[in-house]
mmCIF file of C-alpha atoms and ligand atoms in Angstrom:
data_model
loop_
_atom_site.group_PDB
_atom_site.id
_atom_site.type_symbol
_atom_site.label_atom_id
_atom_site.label_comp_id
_atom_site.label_asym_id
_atom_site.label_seq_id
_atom_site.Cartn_x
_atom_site.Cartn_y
_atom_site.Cartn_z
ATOM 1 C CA UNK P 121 -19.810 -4.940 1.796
ATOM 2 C CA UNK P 122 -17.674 -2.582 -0.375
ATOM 3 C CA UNK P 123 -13.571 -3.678 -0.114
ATOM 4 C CA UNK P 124 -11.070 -1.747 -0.830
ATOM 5 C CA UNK P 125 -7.427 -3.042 -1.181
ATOM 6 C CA UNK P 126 -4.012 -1.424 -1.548
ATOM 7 C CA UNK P 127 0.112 -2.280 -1.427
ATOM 8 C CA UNK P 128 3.096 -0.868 -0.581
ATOM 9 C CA UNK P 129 6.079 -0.436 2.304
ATOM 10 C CA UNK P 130 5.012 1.863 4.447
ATOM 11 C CA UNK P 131 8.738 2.082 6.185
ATOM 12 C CA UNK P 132 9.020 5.220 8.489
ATOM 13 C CA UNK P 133 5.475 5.377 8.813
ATOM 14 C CA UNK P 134 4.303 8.794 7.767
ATOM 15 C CA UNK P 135 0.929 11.638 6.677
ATOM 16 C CA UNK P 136 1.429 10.358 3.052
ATOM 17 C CA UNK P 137 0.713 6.754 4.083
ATOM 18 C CA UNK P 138 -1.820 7.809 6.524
ATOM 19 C CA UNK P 139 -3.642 9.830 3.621
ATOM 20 C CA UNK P 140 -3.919 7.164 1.648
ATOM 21 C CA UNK P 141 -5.443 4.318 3.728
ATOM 22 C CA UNK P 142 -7.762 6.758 5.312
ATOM 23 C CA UNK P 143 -8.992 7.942 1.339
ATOM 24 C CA UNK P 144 -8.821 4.220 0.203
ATOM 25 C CA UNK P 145 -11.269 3.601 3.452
ATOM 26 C CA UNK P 146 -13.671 6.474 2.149
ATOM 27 C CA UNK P 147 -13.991 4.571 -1.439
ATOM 28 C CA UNK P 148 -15.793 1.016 0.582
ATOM 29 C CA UNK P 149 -16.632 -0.385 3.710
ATOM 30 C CA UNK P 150 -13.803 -3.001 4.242
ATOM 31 C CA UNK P 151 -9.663 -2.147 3.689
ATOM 32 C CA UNK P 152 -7.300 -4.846 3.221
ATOM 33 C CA UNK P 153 -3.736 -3.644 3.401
ATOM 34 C CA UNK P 154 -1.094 -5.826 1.101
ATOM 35 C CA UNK P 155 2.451 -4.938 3.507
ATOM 36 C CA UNK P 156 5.288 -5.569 1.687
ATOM 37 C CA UNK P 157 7.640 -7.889 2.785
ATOM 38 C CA UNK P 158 11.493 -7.239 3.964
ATOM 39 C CA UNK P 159 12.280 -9.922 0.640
ATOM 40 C CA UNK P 160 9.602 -8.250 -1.651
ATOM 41 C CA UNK P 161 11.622 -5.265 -0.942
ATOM 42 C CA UNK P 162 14.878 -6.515 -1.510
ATOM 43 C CA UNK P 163 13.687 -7.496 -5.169
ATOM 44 C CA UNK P 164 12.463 -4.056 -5.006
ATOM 45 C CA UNK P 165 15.469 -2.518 -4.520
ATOM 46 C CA UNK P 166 13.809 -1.059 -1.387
ATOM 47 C CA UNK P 167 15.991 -1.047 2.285
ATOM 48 C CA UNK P 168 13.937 -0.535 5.170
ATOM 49 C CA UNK P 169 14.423 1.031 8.187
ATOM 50 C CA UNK P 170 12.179 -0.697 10.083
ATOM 51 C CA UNK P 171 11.187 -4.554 9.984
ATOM 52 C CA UNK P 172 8.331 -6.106 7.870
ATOM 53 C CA UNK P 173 6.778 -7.420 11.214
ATOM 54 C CA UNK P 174 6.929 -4.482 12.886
ATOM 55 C CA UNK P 175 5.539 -2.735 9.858
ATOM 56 C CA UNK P 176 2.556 -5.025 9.309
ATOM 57 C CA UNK P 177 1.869 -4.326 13.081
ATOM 58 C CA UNK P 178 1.765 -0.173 12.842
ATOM 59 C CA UNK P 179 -0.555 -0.697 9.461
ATOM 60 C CA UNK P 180 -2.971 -3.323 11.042
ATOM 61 C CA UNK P 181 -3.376 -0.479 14.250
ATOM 62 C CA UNK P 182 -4.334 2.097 11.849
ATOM 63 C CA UNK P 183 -8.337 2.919 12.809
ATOM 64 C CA UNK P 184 -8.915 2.466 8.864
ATOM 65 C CA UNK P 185 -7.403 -0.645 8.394
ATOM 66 C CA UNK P 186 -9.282 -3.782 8.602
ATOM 67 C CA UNK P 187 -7.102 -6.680 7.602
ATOM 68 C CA UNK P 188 -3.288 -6.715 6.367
ATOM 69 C CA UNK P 189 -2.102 -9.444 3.944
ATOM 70 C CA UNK P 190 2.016 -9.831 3.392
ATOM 71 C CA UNK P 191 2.374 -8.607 -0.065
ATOM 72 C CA UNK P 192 5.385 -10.604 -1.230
ATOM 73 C CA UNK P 193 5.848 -10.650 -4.969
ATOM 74 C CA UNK P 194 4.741 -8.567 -7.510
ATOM 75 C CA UNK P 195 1.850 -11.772 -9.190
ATOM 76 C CA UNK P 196 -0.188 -11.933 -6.141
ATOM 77 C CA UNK P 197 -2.755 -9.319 -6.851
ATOM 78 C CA UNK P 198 -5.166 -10.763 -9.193
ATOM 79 C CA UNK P 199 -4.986 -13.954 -6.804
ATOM 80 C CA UNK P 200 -5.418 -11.290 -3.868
ATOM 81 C CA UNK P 201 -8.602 -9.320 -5.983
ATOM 82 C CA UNK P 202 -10.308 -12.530 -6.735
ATOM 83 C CA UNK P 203 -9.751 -14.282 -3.099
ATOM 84 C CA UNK P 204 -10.819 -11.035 -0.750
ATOM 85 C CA UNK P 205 -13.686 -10.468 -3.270
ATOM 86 C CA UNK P 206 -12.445 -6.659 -3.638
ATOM 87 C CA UNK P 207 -14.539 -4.174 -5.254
ATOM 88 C CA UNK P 208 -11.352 -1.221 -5.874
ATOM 89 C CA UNK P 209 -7.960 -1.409 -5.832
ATOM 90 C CA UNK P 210 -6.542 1.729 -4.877
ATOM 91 C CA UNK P 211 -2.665 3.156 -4.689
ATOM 92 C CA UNK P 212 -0.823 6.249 -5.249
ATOM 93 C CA UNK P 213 -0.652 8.239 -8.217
ATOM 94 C CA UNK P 214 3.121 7.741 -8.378
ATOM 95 C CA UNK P 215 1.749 4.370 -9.653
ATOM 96 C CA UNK P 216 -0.513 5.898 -12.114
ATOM 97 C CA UNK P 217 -1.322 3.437 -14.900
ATOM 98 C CA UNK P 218 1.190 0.543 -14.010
ATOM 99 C CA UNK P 219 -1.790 -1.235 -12.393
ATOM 100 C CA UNK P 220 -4.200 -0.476 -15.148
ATOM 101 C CA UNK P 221 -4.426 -4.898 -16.570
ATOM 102 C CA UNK P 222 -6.366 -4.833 -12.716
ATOM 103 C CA UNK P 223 -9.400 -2.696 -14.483
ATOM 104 C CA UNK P 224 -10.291 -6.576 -15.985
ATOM 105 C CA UNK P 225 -10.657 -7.954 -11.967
ATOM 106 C CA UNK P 226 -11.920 -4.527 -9.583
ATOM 107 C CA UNK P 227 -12.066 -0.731 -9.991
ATOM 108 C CA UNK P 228 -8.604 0.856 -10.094
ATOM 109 C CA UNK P 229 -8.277 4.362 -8.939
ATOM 110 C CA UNK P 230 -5.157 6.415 -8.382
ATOM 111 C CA UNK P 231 -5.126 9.014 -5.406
ATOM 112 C CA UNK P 232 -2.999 12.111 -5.930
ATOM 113 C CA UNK P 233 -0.035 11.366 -3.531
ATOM 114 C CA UNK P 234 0.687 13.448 -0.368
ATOM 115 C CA UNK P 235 3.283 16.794 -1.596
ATOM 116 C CA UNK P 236 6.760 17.177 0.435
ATOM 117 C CA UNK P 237 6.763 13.899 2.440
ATOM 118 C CA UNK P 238 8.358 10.266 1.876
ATOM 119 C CA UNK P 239 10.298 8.170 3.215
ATOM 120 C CA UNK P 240 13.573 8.442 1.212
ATOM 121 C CA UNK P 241 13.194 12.086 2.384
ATOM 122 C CA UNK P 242 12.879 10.697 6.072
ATOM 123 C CA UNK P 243 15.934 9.586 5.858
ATOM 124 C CA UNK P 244 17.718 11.756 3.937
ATOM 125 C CA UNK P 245 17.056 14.230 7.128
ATOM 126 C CA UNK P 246 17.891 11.734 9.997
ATOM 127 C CA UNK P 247 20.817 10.768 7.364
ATOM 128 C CA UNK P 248 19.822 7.251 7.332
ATOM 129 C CA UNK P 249 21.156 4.796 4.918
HETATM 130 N N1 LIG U 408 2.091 7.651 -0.727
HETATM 131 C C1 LIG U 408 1.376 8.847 -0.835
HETATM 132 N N2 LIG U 408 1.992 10.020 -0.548
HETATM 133 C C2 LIG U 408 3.298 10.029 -0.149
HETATM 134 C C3 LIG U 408 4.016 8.825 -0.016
HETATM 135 C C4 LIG U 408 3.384 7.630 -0.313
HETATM 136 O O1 LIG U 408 0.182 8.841 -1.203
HETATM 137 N N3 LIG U 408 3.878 11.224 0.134
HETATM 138 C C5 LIG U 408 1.394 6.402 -1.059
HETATM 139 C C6 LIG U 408 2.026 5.682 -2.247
HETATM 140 O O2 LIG U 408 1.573 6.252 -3.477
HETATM 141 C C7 LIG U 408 1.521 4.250 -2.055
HETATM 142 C C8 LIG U 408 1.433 4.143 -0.516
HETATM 143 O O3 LIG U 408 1.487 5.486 0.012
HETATM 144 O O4 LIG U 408 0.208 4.110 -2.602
HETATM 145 C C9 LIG U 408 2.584 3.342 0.062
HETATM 146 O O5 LIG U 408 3.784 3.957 -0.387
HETATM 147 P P1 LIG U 408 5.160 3.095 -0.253
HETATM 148 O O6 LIG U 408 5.230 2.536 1.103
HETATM 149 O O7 LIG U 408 6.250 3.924 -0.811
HETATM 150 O O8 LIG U 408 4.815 1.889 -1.245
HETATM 151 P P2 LIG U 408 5.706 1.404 -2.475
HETATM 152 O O9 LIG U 408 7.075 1.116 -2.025
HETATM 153 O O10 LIG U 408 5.440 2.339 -3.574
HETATM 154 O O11 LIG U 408 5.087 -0.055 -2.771
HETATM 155 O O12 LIG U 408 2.714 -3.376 -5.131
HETATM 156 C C10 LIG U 408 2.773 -1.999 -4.797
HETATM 157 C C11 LIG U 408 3.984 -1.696 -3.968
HETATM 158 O O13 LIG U 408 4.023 -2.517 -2.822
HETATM 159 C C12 LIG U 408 3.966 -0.233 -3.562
#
């Protein structure tokens, strides 16, 4: 069994996060979802608008989704590579390259991110803090 793992906020769930958990699913047969944590965001610099909980719980009901892990510091993911067994380790290409010392553990591919949505610009529009 192929798996596939991958990080990040996913506040305001939105097309750009669905894009990329259903193109991380197409690279293996198993996703693992790291969900970052309401004090991984604070150190951040991240404010959500909605609460790591309920977060975790709209990521794990995505069909592509098989497991979600709270991602709560930045170390974990070696630990996280090695423990789950994953084959690729996937994120956006906004990451591009800062995940590159993984190549050593899994596979490490960058997916071009989705154009014109995110969350700042979420809330920018419903003028949220
Ligand atoms: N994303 C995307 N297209 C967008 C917006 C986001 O492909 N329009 C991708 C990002 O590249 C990332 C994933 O969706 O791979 C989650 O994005 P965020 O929730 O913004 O995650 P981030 O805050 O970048 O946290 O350790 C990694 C961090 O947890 C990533």
């Amino acid at each position: 069994m192929k798996k596939v793992i991958t990080y990040g906020t996913f506040d305001l769930f939105h097309i750009g996060h669905l894009n990329i958990l259903r193109r991380a699913k197409e690279l293996g047969d198993y996703l693992i979802v790291g969900v970052s944590s309401d004090a991984f965001n604070a150190i951040k610099g991240k404010k959500c608008a909605i609460a790591d909980h309920e977060r975790m719980a709209i990521v794990e009901a995505i069909r592509y989704v098989d497991e979600v892990i709270v991602e709560d510091n930045w170390e974990q993911k070696i630990s996280d590579i090695q423990k789950y067994q994953v084959d690729t380790f996937v994120m956006g290409d906004d990451w591009k390259g800062h995940f590159d010392y993984l190549k050593e553990y899994c596979n490490v591919v960058y997916l071009p991110r989705t154009e014109g949505i995110s969350t700042t610009q979420i809330k920018k529009e419903l003028k949220l803090k």
